XYZ file of C-alpha atoms in Angstrom:
336
model
C -104.308 -24.699 -116.939
C -103.451 -27.673 -118.274
C -99.477 -28.002 -118.938
C -98.627 -28.233 -122.831
C -96.896 -31.307 -123.538
C -93.842 -31.160 -125.675
C -93.941 -33.103 -128.896
C -91.567 -35.943 -129.516
C -90.144 -37.857 -132.489
C -92.309 -40.345 -131.465
C -95.285 -38.216 -132.012
C -94.122 -37.038 -135.657
C -93.738 -40.552 -136.476
C -97.027 -41.545 -135.533
C -98.488 -38.537 -137.246
C -96.910 -39.525 -140.747
C -96.926 -43.427 -140.190
C -93.186 -43.596 -140.392
C -90.255 -45.113 -137.854
C -88.293 -43.476 -135.249
C -85.483 -43.933 -137.103
C -86.637 -42.400 -139.995
C -87.794 -39.299 -138.366
C -84.717 -39.190 -136.584
C -82.740 -39.394 -139.898
C -84.768 -36.315 -141.368
C -84.537 -34.410 -138.213
C -80.783 -34.600 -138.143
C -79.131 -35.923 -140.962
C -81.927 -34.668 -143.745
C -79.399 -35.710 -146.740
C -80.052 -39.453 -146.036
C -83.538 -39.006 -146.615
C -85.459 -38.715 -149.609
C -87.167 -35.066 -150.363
C -90.184 -35.905 -150.386
C -90.349 -38.000 -147.299
C -88.152 -35.103 -145.494
C -90.792 -32.450 -146.308
C -93.624 -34.691 -145.069
C -92.061 -34.948 -142.166
C -90.986 -31.592 -141.433
C -94.659 -30.233 -142.390
C -95.509 -32.605 -139.507
C -92.844 -31.402 -137.030
C -94.031 -27.975 -137.768
C -97.784 -28.578 -137.138
C -97.208 -30.385 -134.085
C -94.799 -28.130 -133.029
C -92.021 -30.078 -132.150
C -88.425 -28.432 -130.762
C -85.435 -30.326 -130.982
C -83.896 -31.343 -128.122
C -80.359 -29.094 -127.700
C -78.974 -31.035 -125.174
C -79.430 -34.225 -126.572
C -78.087 -32.919 -129.555
C -74.698 -31.768 -127.658
C -74.679 -35.342 -126.221
C -74.678 -36.807 -129.688
C -72.133 -34.356 -130.878
C -69.667 -35.282 -128.097
C -68.706 -31.459 -128.367
C -70.812 -29.519 -125.453
C -70.555 -25.776 -126.516
C -72.136 -24.731 -123.317
C -70.610 -22.929 -120.562
C -71.664 -21.923 -117.009
C -71.106 -18.958 -115.488
C -72.288 -18.540 -111.414
C -72.655 -15.409 -110.165
C -73.560 -14.708 -106.252
C -75.870 -12.121 -107.524
C -77.729 -10.801 -110.760
C -78.629 -7.455 -109.011
C -75.328 -6.261 -108.292
C -74.560 -3.420 -111.148
C -70.856 -5.142 -110.884
C -71.746 -8.494 -112.820
C -73.890 -6.953 -115.728
C -70.397 -6.046 -117.640
C -68.909 -9.156 -116.798
C -71.689 -10.960 -117.928
C -72.043 -9.173 -121.143
C -68.384 -9.404 -121.578
C -68.483 -13.279 -120.845
C -71.665 -13.741 -123.283
C -69.881 -11.638 -126.078
C -66.498 -13.442 -126.085
C -68.363 -16.928 -126.100
C -70.493 -16.088 -128.650
C -67.457 -15.078 -130.855
C -66.222 -18.688 -130.286
C -69.503 -20.011 -130.867
C -70.084 -20.934 -127.326
C -73.544 -20.331 -124.814
C -73.557 -19.393 -121.733
C -76.117 -20.653 -118.974
C -76.245 -18.089 -116.231
C -77.177 -19.188 -112.886
C -77.778 -16.428 -110.206
C -77.052 -18.229 -106.465
C -78.532 -15.310 -104.617
C -75.620 -15.398 -102.105
C -76.934 -19.119 -101.096
C -74.426 -21.489 -100.257
C -77.307 -24.146 -100.892
C -78.182 -22.684 -103.903
C -74.298 -22.673 -105.291
C -74.236 -26.393 -104.410
C -77.130 -27.261 -106.635
C -75.654 -24.658 -109.268
C -72.453 -26.509 -109.690
C -74.427 -30.083 -109.717
C -76.882 -28.817 -112.770
C -73.827 -27.476 -114.938
C -72.108 -31.000 -114.159
C -75.498 -32.713 -115.351
C -75.234 -30.687 -118.432
C -71.907 -31.346 -119.506
C -70.987 -27.774 -119.773
C -67.336 -27.058 -121.650
C -66.216 -25.384 -118.321
C -67.300 -23.142 -115.550
C -66.703 -19.587 -114.856
C -67.535 -19.020 -110.808
C -68.106 -16.141 -108.457
C -68.464 -17.782 -105.240
C -70.744 -16.585 -102.443
C -68.106 -16.292 -100.054
C -64.084 -15.466 -100.116
C -63.829 -16.142 -96.649
C -60.376 -18.514 -95.973
C -62.828 -20.955 -94.482
C -65.462 -21.542 -97.159
C -64.894 -25.030 -98.426
C -67.795 -25.909 -100.266
C -68.194 -29.833 -100.859
C -68.523 -29.304 -104.741
C -64.828 -28.518 -104.599
C -63.987 -32.900 -104.798
C -66.509 -33.100 -107.516
C -64.957 -30.544 -109.783
C -61.283 -31.764 -108.692
C -62.707 -35.444 -110.113
C -64.064 -33.940 -113.076
C -61.140 -32.319 -114.046
C -63.304 -29.498 -116.133
C -61.739 -26.165 -116.758
C -62.561 -23.885 -114.304
C -61.783 -19.921 -113.813
C -62.999 -18.110 -110.763
C -64.071 -14.251 -110.987
C -63.725 -11.582 -108.345
C -64.729 -13.515 -105.498
C -62.055 -16.897 -105.015
C -61.807 -19.760 -102.894
C -59.030 -20.266 -100.898
C -57.544 -23.312 -102.826
C -54.724 -23.158 -105.360
C -56.419 -25.499 -108.104
C -58.267 -23.314 -110.483
C -57.351 -20.142 -112.742
C -58.606 -16.980 -111.540
C -59.552 -13.177 -112.733
C -59.312 -11.003 -109.913
C -59.287 -7.109 -109.162
C -56.087 -5.510 -107.221
C -58.303 -4.759 -103.844
C -55.530 -3.344 -101.906
C -54.233 -0.975 -104.681
C -58.447 0.449 -104.761
C -58.294 0.931 -101.106
C -54.872 2.637 -101.016
C -55.911 5.024 -104.195
C -59.123 6.165 -102.300
C -56.854 6.235 -98.617
C -54.396 8.754 -100.583
C -57.760 10.704 -101.925
C -59.066 10.699 -98.495
C -55.782 12.314 -96.870
C -55.518 14.744 -99.600
C -59.078 16.115 -98.536
C -57.665 16.203 -95.076
C -59.949 13.589 -94.187
C -59.372 11.646 -90.365
C -62.638 9.994 -89.365
C -63.911 7.455 -91.929
C -66.907 5.270 -91.808
C -66.042 1.785 -93.987
C -69.195 -0.218 -94.722
C -67.799 -3.254 -96.152
C -68.438 -6.645 -97.210
C -68.245 -9.829 -94.352
C -65.451 -9.333 -92.042
C -64.145 -12.499 -93.004
C -63.776 -11.617 -96.293
C -60.592 -11.348 -98.080
C -62.092 -8.764 -100.574
C -62.844 -6.716 -97.499
C -59.605 -7.058 -95.557
C -57.457 -5.906 -98.900
C -59.570 -2.858 -99.425
C -59.447 -1.976 -95.537
C -55.954 -2.719 -95.739
C -54.841 -0.326 -98.444
C -57.112 2.641 -97.215
C -54.986 2.289 -93.840
C -51.480 1.554 -95.801
C -52.389 4.982 -97.554
C -52.896 6.804 -94.224
C -49.828 5.137 -92.931
C -47.544 5.989 -95.712
C -48.446 9.659 -95.510
C -47.727 9.841 -91.688
C -51.508 10.495 -91.081
C -53.447 8.956 -88.071
C -56.922 7.472 -89.106
C -59.992 6.710 -87.137
C -61.630 4.379 -89.061
C -64.661 2.663 -88.049
C -65.914 -0.711 -89.704
C -69.862 -1.897 -90.414
C -69.741 -5.473 -92.176
C -72.251 -6.285 -94.442
C -72.689 -8.583 -97.464
C -72.426 -6.356 -100.610
C -75.887 -5.455 -100.683
C -77.410 -2.165 -100.637
C -80.193 -2.864 -97.300
C -77.829 -3.585 -94.902
C -75.634 -0.730 -95.822
C -78.561 1.194 -95.633
C -79.528 0.040 -92.407
C -75.880 0.626 -90.784
C -75.443 4.051 -92.131
C -79.112 5.161 -90.909
C -78.208 3.725 -87.237
C -75.206 5.518 -87.289
C -76.726 8.687 -87.983
C -79.297 8.026 -85.358
C -76.401 7.929 -83.144
C -75.741 11.925 -83.479
C -72.441 10.942 -85.234
C -71.022 12.164 -88.487
C -67.986 10.649 -90.030
C -65.458 12.842 -92.028
C -66.237 10.436 -94.819
C -68.328 7.164 -95.858
C -65.958 4.425 -97.662
C -68.454 2.134 -99.382
C -66.543 -1.005 -100.495
C -68.705 -1.644 -103.578
C -71.158 0.097 -105.700
C -74.388 -1.138 -103.714
C -73.011 -0.486 -100.477
C -72.294 2.932 -101.455
C -75.979 3.539 -103.260
C -77.363 2.400 -99.605
C -75.046 5.042 -97.901
C -76.093 7.851 -100.224
C -79.559 7.049 -99.478
C -79.613 6.896 -95.521
C -77.698 10.167 -95.796
C -80.353 11.758 -98.281
C -83.221 10.601 -96.041
C -81.621 11.806 -93.097
C -81.166 15.453 -94.965
C -77.316 15.286 -94.306
C -75.500 16.529 -97.295
C -72.628 15.537 -99.075
C -71.026 18.916 -98.387
C -71.016 17.638 -94.594
C -69.799 14.057 -95.160
C -68.028 13.248 -98.427
C -68.625 9.839 -100.009
C -66.303 7.473 -101.921
C -66.452 3.873 -102.783
C -65.245 1.226 -105.411
C -66.325 1.248 -108.796
C -68.515 3.988 -110.867
C -71.900 4.252 -109.934
C -74.634 3.133 -112.527
C -76.282 6.227 -114.375
C -74.910 8.428 -111.637
C -73.790 11.509 -114.230
C -77.393 11.246 -115.491
C -78.364 13.166 -112.138
C -74.893 15.025 -112.147
C -73.912 13.252 -109.506
C -70.378 12.683 -108.899
C -68.938 10.241 -106.074
C -64.999 9.507 -106.030
C -64.153 5.846 -106.779
C -61.646 3.341 -107.842
C -62.691 1.851 -110.757
C -62.123 -1.118 -112.387
C -62.698 -2.414 -115.974
C -65.533 -5.042 -115.232
C -65.912 -5.888 -118.767
C -61.968 -6.566 -119.094
C -62.193 -8.871 -115.979
C -65.109 -11.084 -117.669
C -63.394 -11.073 -121.044
C -60.008 -12.454 -119.308
C -62.017 -15.125 -117.376
C -63.395 -16.357 -120.744
C -60.309 -16.275 -122.326
C -58.690 -18.300 -119.687
C -61.428 -20.680 -119.503
C -61.247 -21.297 -123.334
C -57.383 -21.846 -123.251
C -57.976 -24.526 -120.839
C -60.882 -26.059 -123.005
C -58.602 -26.172 -126.156
C -55.311 -27.471 -124.024
C -56.400 -29.345 -120.961
C -52.995 -29.345 -120.103
C -52.541 -25.453 -119.819
C -51.227 -24.215 -116.334
C -53.583 -22.427 -114.292
C -52.831 -18.863 -113.641
C -54.018 -15.396 -112.639
C -55.069 -11.871 -113.903
C -55.621 -9.071 -111.769
C -57.198 -6.069 -113.127
C -55.928 -2.855 -111.616
C -57.991 0.177 -110.449
C -58.376 3.803 -111.868
C -59.220 6.549 -109.307
C -62.058 9.056 -110.754
C -62.135 11.700 -108.602
C -64.767 13.747 -109.957
C -67.619 12.957 -112.818
C -65.312 14.500 -115.383
C -62.297 12.633 -114.544
């Protein structure tokens, strides 16, 4: 198939027998061109299928209305409410978001940042591929040099430079730990994110703290994954094949919880035999009358706060960076 070429101002000028300057003026400053000339040029533009270059218009106006939003995985339902919140907040301020999914790849994340910088975005909301303490991507120096407004969301780099909108992960672990204590749970299989992830470490710490505070012994076996469904399914299935059953399974995010539940279902292990808890509500679970106790976060608010901080910095480059923390709420049943 032959690739369709994009009509240009030069094409229109050639078509109507006028100069590029006249065509450009008719398209961008129509009041500066005689009505009959303007109509002739606009008719030719429609005929040739001319589409204005929005990026070039941004550069000409010297006021870019683009916001970059970089996520580690749009497959993760956690991000759907975040993206919706950022998009709506941006629209209210006449900004447009440019969404880039890195799919958990540091290389794609590097390209994403370079792409957004090349588009001269007004600011970036960034959820990095890793929040491990030793993760220091090369693009950090580029961001610092540009002094571009940046807000980190959920996962954060271990640097003090940027504002951040995060979850209270210790509280999430603690709330579910307190619930498990009340349910007389003693042996927990924790299906977590990467072992070096600070989110993982905080949620695990909160779980253990709740048992310690209650003076109850806890046996916890950690199976680290990458916050996606398939590794959780594999680890849960492998655990069951060893002939072991925990009292409870703790999924450290929605996809992990779903992966664990699928493996339990395939092994014909009922949730009467093994309790399942997780961080954040499972999407659409209520349709199937599935009740999974969870520590739920207002992820829409998380996205909204991230944009609000970014907009503050765009409006006032001297604004001090800050942190917004979203607390968790225990949802012990579908009716809560």
